[in-house]
Amino acid sequence: MSPFIEENLHSLLTIHDQNLYFSKVTQLAQAIGFEFCAYGARMPFPLSAPRTEMVNNYPAAWQNCYAEHHYIMQDPTVAHGARSMVPLVWSDELFADSRDLWEDARSYGLRNGWAQGCRDGNGVVGMLTVARSGESITATELGEKEPLLAYLTQVTHVGLSRFFLEHSSYGHEVKLTPRETEILRWTAEGKTSAEIGDILNIAERTVNFHVNSTLAKLNAANKTSAVVQAALRGLL
């Protein structure tokens, strides 16, 4: 690893400005050999329509083309990143069912790329993509650079998802007491307040007190919403 890359990887998490953070990520991607860089994230809330965020240095014309044709709905890299943490390399086979997307991307200089999904305890699903207009990614190059790219993916996700969550109404940190967590877990098993009271040897009204406290902390409308939110936040 070059001194430039090593130094900047370790300094990334000290940056407190989103634009500067992504600028550094882009510099690192370019130092590794890729002129383009993109990071996208899907927030866990609201469940009915999860918010998505994207930052990239793609050509503006390609960004407009991608949005105009709603390519996100047919992008196989996005679909892969949502369900798998296994990295992938762009190929004709990968885009076999999205030929228009593939041809348009290549016309704007995005010819060879690598992508990896990631997720964290906050329920945020992200993906880092690096791409270039030049030579193909060989097996030798992939073997040399994939560990570094995987580490860059994690650092990018940790940093940028933090900024995205800060601008979300769900971004505040929630801390549940051990008793609140215990009651939520039994609620997730389908137990009523009365049944939980019997299991824990406490009064039903005490169970409801903790449930109401949890609803307020999570800003949840009901117990079902509270259980889902807590699970997605990694609190259970």
PDB file of C-alpha atoms in Angstrom:
ATOM      1  CA  MET A   1       0.000   0.000   0.000  1.00  0.00           C
ATOM      2  CA  SER A   2       1.374   3.408  -0.958  1.00  0.00           C
ATOM      3  CA  PRO A   3       2.016   5.934   1.844  1.00  0.00           C
ATOM      4  CA  PHE A   4      -0.568   8.285   0.268  1.00  0.00           C
ATOM      5  CA  ILE A   5      -3.329   5.668   0.354  1.00  0.00           C
ATOM      6  CA  GLU A   6      -2.456   4.409   3.829  1.00  0.00           C
ATOM      7  CA  GLU A   7      -2.308   7.893   5.322  1.00  0.00           C
ATOM      8  CA  ASN A   8      -5.609   8.985   3.789  1.00  0.00           C
ATOM      9  CA  LEU A   9      -7.474   5.813   4.706  1.00  0.00           C
ATOM     10  CA  HIS A  10      -6.601   6.297   8.345  1.00  0.00           C
ATOM     11  CA  SER A  11      -7.465  10.004   8.293  1.00  0.00           C
ATOM     12  CA  LEU A  12     -10.868   9.663   6.623  1.00  0.00           C
ATOM     13  CA  LEU A  13     -12.894   9.186   9.780  1.00  0.00           C
ATOM     14  CA  THR A  14     -11.567  12.419  11.249  1.00  0.00           C
ATOM     15  CA  ILE A  15     -13.337  14.424   8.514  1.00  0.00           C
ATOM     16  CA  HIS A  16     -16.604  16.068   9.554  1.00  0.00           C
ATOM     17  CA  ASP A  17     -17.753  17.464   6.211  1.00  0.00           C
ATOM     18  CA  GLN A  18     -19.646  15.237   3.780  1.00  0.00           C
ATOM     19  CA  ASN A  19     -18.317  16.841   0.599  1.00  0.00           C
ATOM     20  CA  LEU A  20     -14.733  16.744   1.798  1.00  0.00           C
ATOM     21  CA  TYR A  21     -15.165  13.142   2.909  1.00  0.00           C
ATOM     22  CA  PHE A  22     -16.362  12.020  -0.495  1.00  0.00           C
ATOM     23  CA  SER A  23     -13.650  14.079  -2.190  1.00  0.00           C
ATOM     24  CA  LYS A  24     -11.043  12.117  -0.228  1.00  0.00           C
ATOM     25  CA  VAL A  25     -12.722   8.827  -1.108  1.00  0.00           C
ATOM     26  CA  THR A  26     -12.616   9.818  -4.772  1.00  0.00           C
ATOM     27  CA  GLN A  27      -8.911  10.698  -4.511  1.00  0.00           C
ATOM     28  CA  LEU A  28      -8.225   7.288  -3.025  1.00  0.00           C
ATOM     29  CA  ALA A  29     -10.204   5.521  -5.755  1.00  0.00           C
ATOM     30  CA  GLN A  30      -8.201   7.427  -8.350  1.00  0.00           C
ATOM     31  CA  ALA A  31      -4.944   6.546  -6.615  1.00  0.00           C
ATOM     32  CA  ILE A  32      -5.979   2.883  -6.805  1.00  0.00           C
ATOM     33  CA  GLY A  33      -6.632   3.248 -10.534  1.00  0.00           C
ATOM     34  CA  PHE A  34     -10.256   4.280 -11.034  1.00  0.00           C
ATOM     35  CA  GLU A  35     -11.278   7.710 -12.279  1.00  0.00           C
ATOM     36  CA  PHE A  36     -14.933   7.435 -11.220  1.00  0.00           C
ATOM     37  CA  CYS A  37     -16.382   6.732  -7.810  1.00  0.00           C
ATOM     38  CA  ALA A  38     -19.939   6.454  -6.509  1.00  0.00           C
ATOM     39  CA  TYR A  39     -21.532   5.627  -3.175  1.00  0.00           C
ATOM     40  CA  GLY A  40     -25.222   4.998  -2.650  1.00  0.00           C
ATOM     41  CA  ALA A  41     -27.141   4.190   0.524  1.00  0.00           C
ATOM     42  CA  ARG A  42     -30.659   3.137   1.399  1.00  0.00           C
ATOM     43  CA  MET A  43     -31.862   4.279   4.801  1.00  0.00           C
ATOM     44  CA  PRO A  44     -33.977   1.791   6.796  1.00  0.00           C
ATOM     45  CA  PHE A  45     -36.775   4.339   7.292  1.00  0.00           C
ATOM     46  CA  PRO A  46     -39.491   5.152   6.511  1.00  0.00           C
ATOM     47  CA  LEU A  47     -40.368   1.531   5.875  1.00  0.00           C
ATOM     48  CA  SER A  48     -43.060   2.396   3.315  1.00  0.00           C
ATOM     49  CA  ALA A  49     -40.556   4.238   1.116  1.00  0.00           C
ATOM     50  CA  PRO A  50     -36.950   4.000   2.356  1.00  0.00           C
ATOM     51  CA  ARG A  51     -34.943   7.136   1.620  1.00  0.00           C
ATOM     52  CA  THR A  52     -31.976   6.752  -0.695  1.00  0.00           C
ATOM     53  CA  GLU A  53     -28.872   8.909  -1.023  1.00  0.00           C
ATOM     54  CA  MET A  54     -26.211   9.004  -3.738  1.00  0.00           C
ATOM     55  CA  VAL A  55     -22.935  10.843  -4.264  1.00  0.00           C
ATOM     56  CA  ASN A  56     -20.649  10.367  -7.254  1.00  0.00           C
ATOM     57  CA  ASN A  57     -18.263  12.086  -9.638  1.00  0.00           C
ATOM     58  CA  TYR A  58     -19.804  10.640 -12.794  1.00  0.00           C
ATOM     59  CA  PRO A  59     -20.145  12.925 -15.831  1.00  0.00           C
ATOM     60  CA  ALA A  60     -23.165  15.203 -15.367  1.00  0.00           C
ATOM     61  CA  ALA A  61     -24.603  14.055 -18.700  1.00  0.00           C
ATOM     62  CA  TRP A  62     -24.542  10.430 -17.524  1.00  0.00           C
ATOM     63  CA  GLN A  63     -26.185  11.342 -14.225  1.00  0.00           C
ATOM     64  CA  ASN A  64     -28.996  13.058 -16.148  1.00  0.00           C
ATOM     65  CA  CYS A  65     -29.345  10.097 -18.509  1.00  0.00           C
ATOM     66  CA  TYR A  66     -29.447   7.616 -15.597  1.00  0.00           C
ATOM     67  CA  ALA A  67     -32.163   9.635 -13.829  1.00  0.00           C
ATOM     68  CA  GLU A  68     -34.183  10.326 -16.990  1.00  0.00           C
ATOM     69  CA  HIS A  69     -34.394   6.647 -17.907  1.00  0.00           C
ATOM     70  CA  HIS A  70     -34.936   5.509 -14.305  1.00  0.00           C
ATOM     71  CA  TYR A  71     -32.021   3.132 -14.733  1.00  0.00           C
ATOM     72  CA  ILE A  72     -31.833   2.553 -10.987  1.00  0.00           C
ATOM     73  CA  MET A  73     -34.853   0.260 -11.387  1.00  0.00           C
ATOM     74  CA  GLN A  74     -32.977  -2.056 -13.770  1.00  0.00           C
ATOM     75  CA  ASP A  75     -29.392  -1.617 -12.623  1.00  0.00           C
ATOM     76  CA  PRO A  76     -28.116  -5.127 -11.777  1.00  0.00           C
ATOM     77  CA  THR A  77     -25.349  -3.740  -9.573  1.00  0.00           C
ATOM     78  CA  VAL A  78     -27.921  -1.992  -7.360  1.00  0.00           C
ATOM     79  CA  ALA A  79     -30.011  -5.157  -7.110  1.00  0.00           C
ATOM     80  CA  HIS A  80     -26.916  -7.181  -6.225  1.00  0.00           C
ATOM     81  CA  GLY A  81     -25.696  -4.696  -3.606  1.00  0.00           C
ATOM     82  CA  ALA A  82     -29.081  -4.757  -1.868  1.00  0.00           C
ATOM     83  CA  ARG A  83     -28.906  -8.497  -1.242  1.00  0.00           C
ATOM     84  CA  SER A  84     -25.235  -9.469  -1.191  1.00  0.00           C
ATOM     85  CA  MET A  85     -21.932  -8.276   0.230  1.00  0.00           C
ATOM     86  CA  VAL A  86     -19.974 -10.186  -2.398  1.00  0.00           C
ATOM     87  CA  PRO A  87     -18.029  -7.818  -4.705  1.00  0.00           C
ATOM     88  CA  LEU A  88     -18.637  -7.956  -8.430  1.00  0.00           C
ATOM     89  CA  VAL A  89     -16.924  -6.823 -11.605  1.00  0.00           C
ATOM     90  CA  TRP A  90     -18.915  -5.303 -14.442  1.00  0.00           C
ATOM     91  CA  SER A  91     -19.319  -7.584 -17.448  1.00  0.00           C
ATOM     92  CA  ASP A  92     -21.491  -8.144 -20.505  1.00  0.00           C
ATOM     93  CA  GLU A  93     -23.095 -11.064 -18.692  1.00  0.00           C
ATOM     94  CA  LEU A  94     -23.969  -8.924 -15.672  1.00  0.00           C
ATOM     95  CA  PHE A  95     -25.810  -6.401 -17.858  1.00  0.00           C
ATOM     96  CA  ALA A  96     -27.321  -8.977 -20.223  1.00  0.00           C
ATOM     97  CA  ASP A  97     -30.855  -7.969 -19.221  1.00  0.00           C
ATOM     98  CA  SER A  98     -30.063  -4.236 -19.164  1.00  0.00           C
ATOM     99  CA  ARG A  99     -28.496  -3.652 -22.545  1.00  0.00           C
ATOM    100  CA  ASP A 100     -29.656  -0.032 -22.918  1.00  0.00           C
ATOM    101  CA  LEU A 101     -28.190   0.844 -19.518  1.00  0.00           C
ATOM    102  CA  TRP A 102     -24.924  -0.911 -20.357  1.00  0.00           C
ATOM    103  CA  GLU A 103     -24.561   0.727 -23.755  1.00  0.00           C
ATOM    104  CA  ASP A 104     -25.385   4.187 -22.436  1.00  0.00           C
ATOM    105  CA  ALA A 105     -22.948   3.833 -19.531  1.00  0.00           C
ATOM    106  CA  ARG A 106     -20.150   2.832 -21.867  1.00  0.00           C
ATOM    107  CA  SER A 107     -20.927   5.746 -24.190  1.00  0.00           C
ATOM    108  CA  TYR A 108     -20.269   8.102 -21.272  1.00  0.00           C
ATOM    109  CA  GLY A 109     -16.943   6.488 -20.428  1.00  0.00           C
ATOM    110  CA  LEU A 110     -18.041   4.036 -17.742  1.00  0.00           C
ATOM    111  CA  ARG A 111     -16.645   0.881 -19.313  1.00  0.00           C
ATOM    112  CA  ASN A 112     -15.038  -1.123 -16.518  1.00  0.00           C
ATOM    113  CA  GLY A 113     -16.109  -1.167 -12.904  1.00  0.00           C
ATOM    114  CA  TRP A 114     -16.127  -2.928  -9.548  1.00  0.00           C
ATOM    115  CA  ALA A 115     -18.799  -2.701  -6.862  1.00  0.00           C
ATOM    116  CA  GLN A 116     -19.407  -4.021  -3.360  1.00  0.00           C
ATOM    117  CA  GLY A 117     -22.393  -3.772  -1.071  1.00  0.00           C
ATOM    118  CA  CYS A 118     -22.217  -3.196   2.680  1.00  0.00           C
ATOM    119  CA  ARG A 119     -24.551  -2.862   5.622  1.00  0.00           C
ATOM    120  CA  ASP A 120     -24.298  -1.919   9.280  1.00  0.00           C
ATOM    121  CA  GLY A 121     -25.998  -2.225  12.628  1.00  0.00           C
ATOM    122  CA  ASN A 122     -28.120   0.864  11.930  1.00  0.00           C
ATOM    123  CA  GLY A 123     -29.880  -0.941   9.110  1.00  0.00           C
ATOM    124  CA  VAL A 124     -28.298   1.181   6.385  1.00  0.00           C
ATOM    125  CA  VAL A 125     -27.506  -0.686   3.154  1.00  0.00           C
ATOM    126  CA  GLY A 126     -24.807   0.902   0.991  1.00  0.00           C
ATOM    127  CA  MET A 127     -22.686   0.200  -2.049  1.00  0.00           C
ATOM    128  CA  LEU A 128     -19.390   1.595  -3.303  1.00  0.00           C
ATOM    129  CA  THR A 129     -18.668   1.545  -7.032  1.00  0.00           C
ATOM    130  CA  VAL A 130     -15.398   2.451  -8.746  1.00  0.00           C
ATOM    131  CA  ALA A 131     -15.110   2.647 -12.519  1.00  0.00           C
ATOM    132  CA  ARG A 132     -12.918   3.799 -15.351  1.00  0.00           C
ATOM    133  CA  SER A 133     -12.988   4.375 -19.090  1.00  0.00           C
ATOM    134  CA  GLY A 134      -9.699   2.583 -19.754  1.00  0.00           C
ATOM    135  CA  GLU A 135      -8.443  -0.967 -19.643  1.00  0.00           C
ATOM    136  CA  SER A 136     -10.346  -3.963 -18.325  1.00  0.00           C
ATOM    137  CA  ILE A 137      -9.859  -5.187 -14.772  1.00  0.00           C
ATOM    138  CA  THR A 138      -7.650  -8.257 -14.972  1.00  0.00           C
ATOM    139  CA  ALA A 139      -7.642 -11.139 -12.526  1.00  0.00           C
ATOM    140  CA  THR A 140      -4.136 -10.149 -11.443  1.00  0.00           C
ATOM    141  CA  GLU A 141      -5.160  -6.565 -10.737  1.00  0.00           C
ATOM    142  CA  LEU A 142      -8.267  -7.733  -8.901  1.00  0.00           C
ATOM    143  CA  GLY A 143      -6.214 -10.018  -6.697  1.00  0.00           C
ATOM    144  CA  GLU A 144      -3.912  -7.144  -5.779  1.00  0.00           C
ATOM    145  CA  LYS A 145      -6.525  -4.439  -5.252  1.00  0.00           C
ATOM    146  CA  GLU A 146      -9.675  -6.144  -4.007  1.00  0.00           C
ATOM    147  CA  PRO A 147      -8.647  -6.210  -0.311  1.00  0.00           C
ATOM    148  CA  LEU A 148      -7.900  -2.485  -0.492  1.00  0.00           C
ATOM    149  CA  LEU A 149     -11.160  -1.763  -2.307  1.00  0.00           C
ATOM    150  CA  ALA A 150     -13.100  -3.809   0.250  1.00  0.00           C
ATOM    151  CA  TYR A 151     -11.547  -1.778   3.067  1.00  0.00           C
ATOM    152  CA  LEU A 152     -12.308   1.460   1.228  1.00  0.00           C
ATOM    153  CA  THR A 153     -15.922   0.292   0.887  1.00  0.00           C
ATOM    154  CA  GLN A 154     -16.267  -0.146   4.639  1.00  0.00           C
ATOM    155  CA  VAL A 155     -14.625   3.175   5.485  1.00  0.00           C
ATOM    156  CA  THR A 156     -16.776   4.968   2.918  1.00  0.00           C
ATOM    157  CA  HIS A 157     -19.931   3.358   4.269  1.00  0.00           C
ATOM    158  CA  VAL A 158     -19.150   4.148   7.896  1.00  0.00           C
ATOM    159  CA  GLY A 159     -18.406   7.784   7.129  1.00  0.00           C
ATOM    160  CA  LEU A 160     -21.020   8.719   4.545  1.00  0.00           C
ATOM    161  CA  SER A 161     -23.905   6.780   6.078  1.00  0.00           C
ATOM    162  CA  ARG A 162     -23.198   8.722   9.270  1.00  0.00           C
ATOM    163  CA  PHE A 163     -23.689  12.005   7.423  1.00  0.00           C
ATOM    164  CA  PHE A 164     -26.865  10.762   5.759  1.00  0.00           C
ATOM    165  CA  LEU A 165     -28.349   9.616   9.062  1.00  0.00           C
ATOM    166  CA  GLU A 166     -27.575  12.960  10.674  1.00  0.00           C
ATOM    167  CA  HIS A 167     -29.938  14.583   8.166  1.00  0.00           C
ATOM    168  CA  SER A 168     -32.675  12.036   8.799  1.00  0.00           C
ATOM    169  CA  SER A 169     -35.453  12.335  11.350  1.00  0.00           C
ATOM    170  CA  TYR A 170     -34.518   8.771  12.321  1.00  0.00           C
ATOM    171  CA  GLY A 171     -30.855   9.599  12.735  1.00  0.00           C
ATOM    172  CA  HIS A 172     -30.882  10.258  16.471  1.00  0.00           C
ATOM    173  CA  GLU A 173     -29.294   7.655  18.686  1.00  0.00           C
ATOM    174  CA  VAL A 174     -31.742   5.529  20.674  1.00  0.00           C
ATOM    175  CA  LYS A 175     -30.778   3.803  23.911  1.00  0.00           C
ATOM    176  CA  LEU A 176     -33.126   1.251  25.399  1.00  0.00           C
ATOM    177  CA  THR A 177     -32.860  -0.044  28.933  1.00  0.00           C
ATOM    178  CA  PRO A 178     -32.264  -3.771  29.451  1.00  0.00           C
ATOM    179  CA  ARG A 179     -35.888  -4.176  30.581  1.00  0.00           C
ATOM    180  CA  GLU A 180     -37.244  -2.315  27.529  1.00  0.00           C
ATOM    181  CA  THR A 181     -35.148  -4.506  25.251  1.00  0.00           C
ATOM    182  CA  GLU A 182     -36.305  -7.654  27.032  1.00  0.00           C
ATOM    183  CA  ILE A 183     -39.967  -6.690  26.687  1.00  0.00           C
ATOM    184  CA  LEU A 184     -39.535  -5.796  23.004  1.00  0.00           C
ATOM    185  CA  ARG A 185     -37.995  -9.197  22.335  1.00  0.00           C
ATOM    186  CA  TRP A 186     -40.978 -10.964  23.877  1.00  0.00           C
ATOM    187  CA  THR A 187     -43.286  -8.641  21.943  1.00  0.00           C
ATOM    188  CA  ALA A 188     -41.487  -9.708  18.775  1.00  0.00           C
ATOM    189  CA  GLU A 189     -42.369 -13.306  19.710  1.00  0.00           C
ATOM    190  CA  GLY A 190     -46.061 -12.341  19.664  1.00  0.00           C
ATOM    191  CA  LYS A 191     -46.583 -12.183  23.419  1.00  0.00           C
ATOM    192  CA  THR A 192     -49.200  -9.834  24.881  1.00  0.00           C
ATOM    193  CA  SER A 193     -48.443  -7.462  27.760  1.00  0.00           C
ATOM    194  CA  ALA A 194     -50.230  -9.809  30.146  1.00  0.00           C
ATOM    195  CA  GLU A 195     -48.223 -12.799  28.949  1.00  0.00           C
ATOM    196  CA  ILE A 196     -44.959 -10.864  29.177  1.00  0.00           C
ATOM    197  CA  GLY A 197     -45.877  -9.836  32.703  1.00  0.00           C
ATOM    198  CA  ASP A 198     -46.331 -13.491  33.666  1.00  0.00           C
ATOM    199  CA  ILE A 199     -43.032 -14.481  31.997  1.00  0.00           C
ATOM    200  CA  LEU A 200     -41.056 -11.723  33.713  1.00  0.00           C
ATOM    201  CA  ASN A 201     -43.028 -11.886  36.968  1.00  0.00           C
ATOM    202  CA  ILE A 202     -43.999  -8.207  36.815  1.00  0.00           C
ATOM    203  CA  ALA A 203     -47.363  -6.447  36.621  1.00  0.00           C
ATOM    204  CA  GLU A 204     -49.017  -5.904  33.251  1.00  0.00           C
ATOM    205  CA  ARG A 205     -49.128  -2.153  33.906  1.00  0.00           C
ATOM    206  CA  THR A 206     -45.352  -2.240  34.419  1.00  0.00           C
ATOM    207  CA  VAL A 207     -44.944  -3.934  31.049  1.00  0.00           C
ATOM    208  CA  ASN A 208     -47.127  -1.264  29.442  1.00  0.00           C
ATOM    209  CA  PHE A 209     -45.096   1.454  31.121  1.00  0.00           C
ATOM    210  CA  HIS A 210     -41.916   0.146  29.490  1.00  0.00           C
ATOM    211  CA  VAL A 211     -43.685  -0.333  26.158  1.00  0.00           C
ATOM    212  CA  ASN A 212     -44.889   3.276  26.176  1.00  0.00           C
ATOM    213  CA  SER A 213     -41.403   4.472  27.052  1.00  0.00           C
ATOM    214  CA  THR A 214     -40.016   2.515  24.112  1.00  0.00           C
ATOM    215  CA  LEU A 215     -42.638   3.918  21.742  1.00  0.00           C
ATOM    216  CA  ALA A 216     -41.670   7.435  22.741  1.00  0.00           C
ATOM    217  CA  LYS A 217     -37.934   6.813  22.308  1.00  0.00           C
ATOM    218  CA  LEU A 218     -38.408   5.295  18.857  1.00  0.00           C
ATOM    219  CA  ASN A 219     -41.175   7.709  17.834  1.00  0.00           C
ATOM    220  CA  ALA A 220     -43.171   4.622  16.914  1.00  0.00           C
ATOM    221  CA  ALA A 221     -46.943   4.562  16.443  1.00  0.00           C
ATOM    222  CA  ASN A 222     -47.425   1.093  17.937  1.00  0.00           C
ATOM    223  CA  LYS A 223     -45.647  -1.996  19.232  1.00  0.00           C
ATOM    224  CA  THR A 224     -45.227  -3.535  15.791  1.00  0.00           C
ATOM    225  CA  SER A 225     -43.514  -0.420  14.509  1.00  0.00           C
ATOM    226  CA  ALA A 226     -41.308  -0.319  17.614  1.00  0.00           C
ATOM    227  CA  VAL A 227     -40.186  -3.931  17.161  1.00  0.00           C
ATOM    228  CA  VAL A 228     -39.340  -3.401  13.484  1.00  0.00           C
ATOM    229  CA  GLN A 229     -37.464  -0.174  14.153  1.00  0.00           C
ATOM    230  CA  ALA A 230     -35.518  -1.663  17.035  1.00  0.00           C
ATOM    231  CA  ALA A 231     -34.576  -4.702  14.938  1.00  0.00           C
ATOM    232  CA  LEU A 232     -33.411  -2.552  12.038  1.00  0.00           C
ATOM    233  CA  ARG A 233     -31.377  -0.400  14.400  1.00  0.00           C
ATOM    234  CA  GLY A 234     -29.678  -3.470  15.840  1.00  0.00           C
ATOM    235  CA  LEU A 235     -31.159  -2.906  19.281  1.00  0.00           C
ATOM    236  CA  LEU A 236     -32.637  -6.371  19.770  1.00  0.00           C
TER     237      LEU A 236
END
